[in-house]
mmCIF file of C-alpha atoms in Angstrom:
data_model
loop_
_atom_site.group_PDB
_atom_site.id
_atom_site.type_symbol
_atom_site.label_atom_id
_atom_site.label_comp_id
_atom_site.label_asym_id
_atom_site.label_seq_id
_atom_site.Cartn_x
_atom_site.Cartn_y
_atom_site.Cartn_z
ATOM 1 C CA MET V 1 -8.092 16.402 -17.366
ATOM 2 C CA SER V 2 -10.735 18.567 -18.968
ATOM 3 C CA LEU V 3 -12.651 18.663 -15.685
ATOM 4 C CA LEU V 4 -9.721 20.437 -14.034
ATOM 5 C CA LYS V 5 -10.231 23.407 -16.375
ATOM 6 C CA HIS V 6 -13.331 24.424 -14.441
ATOM 7 C CA PRO V 7 -12.696 26.197 -11.124
ATOM 8 C CA ALA V 8 -16.089 25.014 -9.818
ATOM 9 C CA VAL V 9 -15.008 21.380 -10.155
ATOM 10 C CA ASN V 10 -11.832 22.157 -8.222
ATOM 11 C CA ILE V 11 -13.871 23.878 -5.506
ATOM 12 C CA LEU V 12 -16.155 20.852 -5.209
ATOM 13 C CA PHE V 13 -13.267 18.366 -5.077
ATOM 14 C CA ILE V 14 -11.199 20.294 -2.543
ATOM 15 C CA SER V 15 -14.256 21.065 -0.406
ATOM 16 C CA PHE V 16 -15.535 17.482 -0.434
ATOM 17 C CA MET V 17 -12.199 15.894 0.464
ATOM 18 C CA SER V 18 -11.479 18.547 3.097
ATOM 19 C CA ALA V 19 -14.906 17.971 4.636
ATOM 20 C CA ILE V 20 -14.143 14.262 4.970
ATOM 21 C CA TYR V 21 -10.695 14.804 6.491
ATOM 22 C CA SER V 22 -11.815 17.566 8.847
ATOM 23 C CA PHE V 23 -14.841 15.531 9.970
ATOM 24 C CA ILE V 24 -12.613 12.569 10.803
ATOM 25 C CA PHE V 25 -10.079 14.709 12.645
ATOM 26 C CA ILE V 26 -12.655 16.725 14.598
ATOM 27 C CA PHE V 27 -14.937 13.775 15.367
ATOM 28 C CA THR V 28 -12.178 11.469 16.592
ATOM 29 C CA ALA V 29 -10.462 14.153 18.686
ATOM 30 C CA GLY V 30 -10.858 13.123 22.294
ATOM 31 C CA HIS V 31 -13.285 10.292 21.449
ATOM 32 C CA MET V 32 -13.077 7.541 24.040
ATOM 33 C CA GLU V 33 -12.871 4.640 21.574
ATOM 34 C CA PHE V 34 -10.237 6.398 19.488
ATOM 35 C CA ILE V 35 -8.089 7.072 22.529
ATOM 36 C CA SER V 36 -8.324 3.412 23.544
ATOM 37 C CA ILE V 37 -6.688 2.225 20.291
ATOM 38 C CA LEU V 38 -3.715 4.541 20.594
ATOM 39 C CA SER V 39 -0.437 3.170 21.917
ATOM 40 C CA HIS V 40 -0.097 3.330 25.651
ATOM 41 C CA GLY V 41 2.561 5.506 27.243
ATOM 42 C CA GLU V 42 6.160 5.342 26.227
ATOM 43 C CA THR V 43 5.938 2.088 24.238
ATOM 44 C CA LEU V 44 8.834 3.286 22.108
ATOM 45 C CA ASN V 45 11.873 5.189 23.228
ATOM 46 C CA SER V 46 11.039 8.003 20.800
ATOM 47 C CA ASN V 47 10.165 11.509 21.875
ATOM 48 C CA PHE V 48 8.554 12.214 18.495
ATOM 49 C CA TRP V 49 6.137 9.255 18.514
ATOM 50 C CA ASN V 50 5.328 9.626 22.194
ATOM 51 C CA GLY V 51 4.680 13.352 21.684
ATOM 52 C CA TRP V 52 2.494 12.705 18.629
ATOM 53 C CA SER V 53 0.572 10.052 20.555
ATOM 54 C CA ASP V 54 0.053 12.492 23.452
ATOM 55 C CA PHE V 55 -1.081 15.123 20.934
ATOM 56 C CA LEU V 56 -3.738 12.711 19.680
ATOM 57 C CA LYS V 57 -4.753 11.553 23.157
ATOM 58 C CA THR V 58 -5.420 15.084 24.354
ATOM 59 C CA GLY V 59 -7.837 15.695 21.474
ATOM 60 C CA ASN V 60 -5.721 18.183 19.584
ATOM 61 C CA MET V 61 -6.507 16.631 16.195
ATOM 62 C CA LYS V 62 -9.512 18.961 16.087
ATOM 63 C CA PHE V 63 -7.104 21.851 15.514
ATOM 64 C CA ILE V 64 -5.751 20.127 12.415
ATOM 65 C CA GLY V 65 -9.368 19.688 11.294
ATOM 66 C CA TYR V 66 -9.938 23.410 11.806
ATOM 67 C CA LEU V 67 -6.720 24.165 9.885
ATOM 68 C CA ILE V 68 -8.012 22.058 6.976
ATOM 69 C CA ILE V 69 -11.317 23.947 7.029
ATOM 70 C CA GLY V 70 -9.493 27.288 7.160
ATOM 71 C CA LEU V 71 -7.168 26.457 4.260
ATOM 72 C CA THR V 72 -10.120 25.235 2.211
ATOM 73 C CA VAL V 73 -12.076 28.425 2.852
ATOM 74 C CA VAL V 74 -9.076 30.549 1.831
ATOM 75 C CA ILE V 75 -8.661 28.507 -1.381
ATOM 76 C CA VAL V 76 -12.351 28.820 -2.252
ATOM 77 C CA VAL V 77 -12.317 32.571 -1.552
ATOM 78 C CA PHE V 78 -9.266 33.069 -3.783
ATOM 79 C CA ILE V 79 -10.902 31.096 -6.599
ATOM 80 C CA LEU V 80 -14.139 33.064 -6.282
ATOM 81 C CA VAL V 81 -12.412 36.450 -6.031
ATOM 82 C CA LYS V 82 -10.297 35.822 -9.126
ATOM 83 C CA ARG V 83 -13.407 34.658 -11.045
ATOM 84 C CA THR V 84 -11.384 32.706 -13.531
ATOM 85 C CA LYS V 85 -13.614 31.331 -16.270
ATOM 86 C CA GLN V 86 -11.423 28.342 -17.058
ATOM 87 C CA TYR V 87 -7.839 27.405 -16.392
ATOM 88 C CA ASP V 88 -5.513 27.226 -19.362
ATOM 89 C CA GLU V 89 -3.621 24.081 -20.298
ATOM 90 C CA TYR V 90 -0.500 25.116 -18.376
ATOM 91 C CA GLN V 91 -2.507 25.583 -15.163
ATOM 92 C CA VAL V 92 -4.364 22.305 -15.715
ATOM 93 C CA SER V 93 -1.017 20.562 -16.187
ATOM 94 C CA ILE V 94 0.247 21.900 -12.857
ATOM 95 C CA LEU V 95 -2.968 20.865 -11.081
ATOM 96 C CA ALA V 96 -2.933 17.414 -12.653
ATOM 97 C CA LYS V 97 0.699 16.829 -11.686
ATOM 98 C CA SER V 98 0.136 17.861 -8.073
ATOM 99 C CA LEU V 99 -2.987 15.697 -7.719
ATOM 100 C CA PHE V 100 -1.208 12.815 -9.458
ATOM 101 C CA LEU V 101 1.734 13.105 -7.062
ATOM 102 C CA ALA V 102 -0.591 13.102 -4.045
ATOM 103 C CA GLY V 103 -2.364 10.029 -5.409
ATOM 104 C CA VAL V 104 0.889 8.180 -6.117
ATOM 105 C CA LEU V 105 2.180 8.930 -2.618
ATOM 106 C CA SER V 106 -1.056 7.591 -1.154
ATOM 107 C CA ILE V 107 -0.855 4.426 -3.226
ATOM 108 C CA ILE V 108 2.803 3.884 -2.330
ATOM 109 C CA MET V 109 2.086 4.362 1.381
ATOM 110 C CA VAL V 110 -0.567 1.610 1.520
ATOM 111 C CA PRO V 111 1.926 -1.321 1.375
ATOM 112 C CA PHE V 112 4.210 0.393 3.888
ATOM 113 C CA LEU V 113 1.295 0.915 6.269
ATOM 114 C CA MET V 114 0.244 -2.725 5.835
ATOM 115 C CA ILE V 115 3.773 -3.977 6.561
ATOM 116 C CA MET V 116 3.946 -1.738 9.596
ATOM 117 C CA LEU V 117 0.599 -2.964 10.894
ATOM 118 C CA LEU V 118 1.543 -6.599 10.409
ATOM 119 C CA SER V 119 5.042 -6.334 11.857
ATOM 120 C CA ASP V 120 4.365 -4.135 14.892
ATOM 121 C CA PRO V 121 0.952 -2.599 15.543
ATOM 122 C CA ASN V 122 2.350 -0.139 18.123
ATOM 123 C CA TYR V 123 1.858 3.426 16.921
ATOM 124 C CA SER V 124 0.099 2.271 13.747
ATOM 125 C CA THR V 125 -2.927 4.503 14.334
ATOM 126 C CA GLU V 126 -0.633 7.402 15.077
ATOM 127 C CA THR V 127 1.305 6.758 11.864
ATOM 128 C CA ILE V 128 -1.851 6.621 9.747
ATOM 129 C CA PHE V 129 -3.100 9.909 11.191
ATOM 130 C CA LEU V 130 0.318 11.522 10.726
ATOM 131 C CA PHE V 131 0.417 10.426 7.091
ATOM 132 C CA ALA V 132 -3.154 11.649 6.460
ATOM 133 C CA THR V 133 -2.341 14.983 8.070
ATOM 134 C CA ILE V 134 0.850 15.542 6.098
ATOM 135 C CA GLN V 135 -0.673 14.326 2.845
ATOM 136 C CA TRP V 136 -3.850 16.428 2.849
ATOM 137 C CA VAL V 137 -2.364 19.580 4.374
ATOM 138 C CA SER V 138 0.400 19.391 1.728
ATOM 139 C CA VAL V 139 -2.209 19.115 -1.022
ATOM 140 C CA LEU V 140 -4.063 22.139 0.383
ATOM 141 C CA VAL V 141 -0.919 24.259 0.770
ATOM 142 C CA SER V 142 0.265 23.438 -2.762
ATOM 143 C CA TYR V 143 -3.205 24.195 -4.106
ATOM 144 C CA LEU V 144 -3.259 27.470 -2.202
ATOM 145 C CA ILE V 145 0.092 28.444 -3.692
ATOM 146 C CA PHE V 146 -1.261 27.537 -7.141
ATOM 147 C CA VAL V 147 -4.412 29.617 -6.665
ATOM 148 C CA VAL V 148 -2.525 32.630 -5.325
ATOM 149 C CA ARG V 149 0.015 32.557 -8.178
ATOM 150 C CA SER V 150 -2.458 31.940 -11.019
#
């Protein structure tokens, strides 16, 4: 908890995790081997999953990677512009709760993803990428709101 008091630690954490996510999203976008593991055309009668699968197949995940980079840059700029020495205990509590919630959601999702993979592997890659996208972009947006309001 005491590490969260330092804005530099928050910058390093957010930047490091965003670099990993954006690298994965940008690198896999349009990659031949990645496209080959996606579900093949209209496996389910679901416009959402077929549309998401088409989104991935056409290499559009790179735009989500760019969005992650953009949000991270905005967060870092806000932290640097405000030049906060240390966060107070109230701010640390908010940060800790949001990171804890993101971690709990990730831990809870692992068994569901395993069950899904074992029961029906169709659209499993798409589901994992959808979860990763929603999870990390949500963390960045909530962190951005925190930084703007603090």
